[in-house]
Amino acid sequence: MIKIQVINGPNLNLLGIREPDIYGTLTLKEINAMLRKKGDELNMHLDFFQSNHEGDIIDKIQDCYGKMDGIVINPGAYTHYSIAIRDAIAAVGIIAVEVHLSDINSREDFRKISVIKSVCVKQIWGKGADSYTEALEVIANKVSEGKSTDL
Ligand code: DQA
């Protein structure tokens, strides 16, 4: 069983009511239910965490050390400037995928910059909830690649 921590940053608790033209109409609860289903197909156990606070997100990433095989993270606005979240992901050395619901590359210039990207195996954006499900597939593939090279 592959263990995955799903982390959502600031304002993602407001999905469903938050700028639906940009982020869609699904709530975070509904997205998590979709992920739970996908996780079952991929033989993954998923834990979900959302916080509006940078330090709490860092604590959660640190807590993954030795416990989780992968992290799926939508850092929200922290994507664009939180070196501390970046450093936490680098510190624990766990496979991480950065996800975004919206197409961050076709919005304001400041959204094109991610300080998180370089410590993740992949950045997925612009696919709504499917950005998250694709991230689970990426981690499943990476974990199985890792296992076959161990042989
Ligand atoms: C977001 C994109 C960020 O720029 C924004 O601050 C968010 C959500 C996304 O999922 O598209 O909060 O990460």
mmCIF file of N, CA and C and ligand atoms in Angstrom, residues 8-12 15 18-19 22-23 73-80 98-104 107-108 110-113 124-126 128 131-132, ligand 1:
data_model
loop_
_atom_site.group_PDB
_atom_site.id
_atom_site.type_symbol
_atom_site.label_atom_id
_atom_site.label_comp_id
_atom_site.label_asym_id
_atom_site.label_seq_id
_atom_site.Cartn_x
_atom_site.Cartn_y
_atom_site.Cartn_z
ATOM 1 N N ASN A 8 -3.321 20.793 0.847
ATOM 2 C CA ASN A 8 -3.862 21.979 0.181
ATOM 3 C C ASN A 8 -3.616 23.205 1.040
ATOM 4 N N GLY A 9 -3.127 24.249 0.395
ATOM 5 C CA GLY A 9 -2.776 25.474 1.101
ATOM 6 C C GLY A 9 -3.915 26.473 1.180
ATOM 7 N N PRO A 10 -3.569 27.739 1.392
ATOM 8 C CA PRO A 10 -4.538 28.780 1.706
ATOM 9 C C PRO A 10 -5.635 28.976 0.658
ATOM 10 N N ASN A 11 -6.823 29.185 1.186
ATOM 11 C CA ASN A 11 -8.039 29.510 0.422
ATOM 12 C C ASN A 11 -8.622 28.327 -0.357
ATOM 13 N N LEU A 12 -7.944 27.199 -0.317
ATOM 14 C CA LEU A 12 -8.478 26.046 -1.057
ATOM 15 C C LEU A 12 -9.638 25.397 -0.298
ATOM 16 N N LEU A 15 -12.972 26.282 -2.034
ATOM 17 C CA LEU A 15 -13.329 25.800 -3.380
ATOM 18 C C LEU A 15 -14.824 25.520 -3.434
ATOM 19 N N ARG A 18 -15.210 29.850 -4.309
ATOM 20 C CA ARG A 18 -14.110 30.755 -4.634
ATOM 21 C C ARG A 18 -13.922 30.860 -6.155
ATOM 22 N N GLU A 19 -14.122 32.039 -6.707
ATOM 23 C CA GLU A 19 -13.893 32.286 -8.134
ATOM 24 C C GLU A 19 -14.146 31.029 -8.989
ATOM 25 N N ILE A 22 -12.636 30.370 -12.372
ATOM 26 C CA ILE A 22 -11.202 30.028 -12.445
ATOM 27 C C ILE A 22 -10.939 28.639 -11.850
ATOM 28 N N TYR A 23 -11.566 28.371 -10.704
ATOM 29 C CA TYR A 23 -11.219 27.145 -9.965
ATOM 30 C C TYR A 23 -12.257 26.030 -10.069
ATOM 31 N N ILE A 73 0.840 18.207 -3.442
ATOM 32 C CA ILE A 73 0.658 19.500 -2.780
ATOM 33 C C ILE A 73 0.195 20.582 -3.740
ATOM 34 N N ASN A 74 -0.910 21.231 -3.348
ATOM 35 C CA ASN A 74 -1.296 22.483 -3.989
ATOM 36 C C ASN A 74 -1.015 23.569 -2.943
ATOM 37 N N PRO A 75 0.100 24.253 -3.079
ATOM 38 C CA PRO A 75 0.464 25.225 -2.042
ATOM 39 C C PRO A 75 -0.303 26.551 -2.145
ATOM 40 N N GLY A 76 -1.262 26.646 -3.103
ATOM 41 C CA GLY A 76 -2.008 27.902 -3.267
ATOM 42 C C GLY A 76 -1.030 29.029 -3.542
ATOM 43 N N ALA A 77 -1.311 30.193 -2.974
ATOM 44 C CA ALA A 77 -0.461 31.364 -3.231
ATOM 45 C C ALA A 77 0.967 31.181 -2.703
ATOM 46 N N TYR A 78 1.152 30.282 -1.727
ATOM 47 C CA TYR A 78 2.523 30.036 -1.224
ATOM 48 C C TYR A 78 3.454 29.500 -2.316
ATOM 49 N N THR A 79 2.841 28.907 -3.342
ATOM 50 C CA THR A 79 3.619 28.426 -4.496
ATOM 51 C C THR A 79 4.633 29.461 -4.967
ATOM 52 N N HIS A 80 4.169 30.699 -4.950
ATOM 53 C CA HIS A 80 4.902 31.750 -5.642
ATOM 54 C C HIS A 80 5.990 32.408 -4.785
ATOM 55 N N GLU A 98 3.617 18.892 -7.465
ATOM 56 C CA GLU A 98 2.945 20.179 -7.254
ATOM 57 C C GLU A 98 1.747 20.257 -8.196
ATOM 58 N N VAL A 99 0.581 20.573 -7.657
ATOM 59 C CA VAL A 99 -0.606 20.654 -8.512
ATOM 60 C C VAL A 99 -1.316 21.998 -8.377
ATOM 61 N N HIS A 100 -1.968 22.371 -9.471
ATOM 62 C CA HIS A 100 -2.806 23.578 -9.502
ATOM 63 C C HIS A 100 -4.050 23.295 -10.312
ATOM 64 N N LEU A 101 -5.167 23.791 -9.822
ATOM 65 C CA LEU A 101 -6.421 23.649 -10.568
ATOM 66 C C LEU A 101 -6.397 24.497 -11.827
ATOM 67 N N SER A 102 -5.936 25.732 -11.675
ATOM 68 C CA SER A 102 -5.981 26.688 -12.792
ATOM 69 C C SER A 102 -4.694 26.637 -13.607
ATOM 70 N N ASP A 103 -4.756 27.277 -14.765
ATOM 71 C CA ASP A 103 -3.566 27.353 -15.626
ATOM 72 C C ASP A 103 -2.720 28.546 -15.159
ATOM 73 N N ILE A 104 -1.817 28.281 -14.247
ATOM 74 C CA ILE A 104 -1.020 29.366 -13.645
ATOM 75 C C ILE A 104 -0.137 30.077 -14.675
ATOM 76 N N ARG A 107 -2.129 33.246 -16.467
ATOM 77 C CA ARG A 107 -2.783 34.242 -15.618
ATOM 78 C C ARG A 107 -1.794 35.389 -15.350
ATOM 79 N N GLU A 108 -1.854 35.983 -14.161
ATOM 80 C CA GLU A 108 -0.934 37.090 -13.857
ATOM 81 C C GLU A 108 0.505 36.581 -13.889
ATOM 82 N N PHE A 110 2.915 36.970 -11.849
ATOM 83 C CA PHE A 110 3.457 36.447 -10.586
ATOM 84 C C PHE A 110 3.091 34.978 -10.370
ATOM 85 N N ARG A 111 2.043 34.509 -11.025
ATOM 86 C CA ARG A 111 1.648 33.103 -10.854
ATOM 87 C C ARG A 111 2.506 32.151 -11.697
ATOM 88 N N LYS A 112 3.261 32.707 -12.634
ATOM 89 C CA LYS A 112 4.104 31.852 -13.488
ATOM 90 C C LYS A 112 5.330 31.365 -12.721
ATOM 91 N N ILE A 113 5.633 32.065 -11.623
ATOM 92 C CA ILE A 113 6.815 31.690 -10.839
ATOM 93 C C ILE A 113 6.412 30.713 -9.749
ATOM 94 N N ILE A 124 1.829 19.990 -12.216
ATOM 95 C CA ILE A 124 0.657 19.765 -13.070
ATOM 96 C C ILE A 124 -0.317 20.920 -12.841
ATOM 97 N N TRP A 125 -0.776 21.544 -13.896
ATOM 98 C CA TRP A 125 -1.655 22.708 -13.737
ATOM 99 C C TRP A 125 -2.744 22.701 -14.803
ATOM 100 N N GLY A 126 -3.824 23.439 -14.488
ATOM 101 C CA GLY A 126 -4.829 23.746 -15.508
ATOM 102 C C GLY A 126 -5.810 22.633 -15.819
ATOM 103 N N GLY A 128 -8.046 21.339 -13.469
ATOM 104 C CA GLY A 128 -9.046 21.235 -12.410
ATOM 105 C C GLY A 128 -8.709 20.076 -11.484
ATOM 106 N N SER A 131 -5.946 17.527 -12.169
ATOM 107 C CA SER A 131 -4.533 17.787 -11.844
ATOM 108 C C SER A 131 -4.107 16.900 -10.671
ATOM 109 N N TYR A 132 -5.014 16.732 -9.706
ATOM 110 C CA TYR A 132 -4.698 15.928 -8.513
ATOM 111 C C TYR A 132 -4.665 14.432 -8.850
HETATM 112 C C1 DQA B 1 -3.731 27.757 -7.320
HETATM 113 C C2 DQA B 1 -3.061 28.887 -8.121
HETATM 114 C C3 DQA B 1 -2.449 29.909 -7.198
HETATM 115 O O1 DQA B 1 -1.851 30.953 -7.945
HETATM 116 C C4 DQA B 1 -3.519 30.509 -6.289
HETATM 117 O O2 DQA B 1 -2.940 31.435 -5.401
HETATM 118 C C5 DQA B 1 -4.299 29.485 -5.579
HETATM 119 C C6 DQA B 1 -4.731 28.289 -6.311
HETATM 120 C C7 DQA B 1 -4.471 26.759 -8.241
HETATM 121 O O3 DQA B 1 -4.799 25.674 -7.757
HETATM 122 O O4 DQA B 1 -4.754 27.055 -9.401
HETATM 123 O O5 DQA B 1 -4.645 29.627 -4.419
HETATM 124 O O6 DQA B 1 -2.719 27.038 -6.642
#
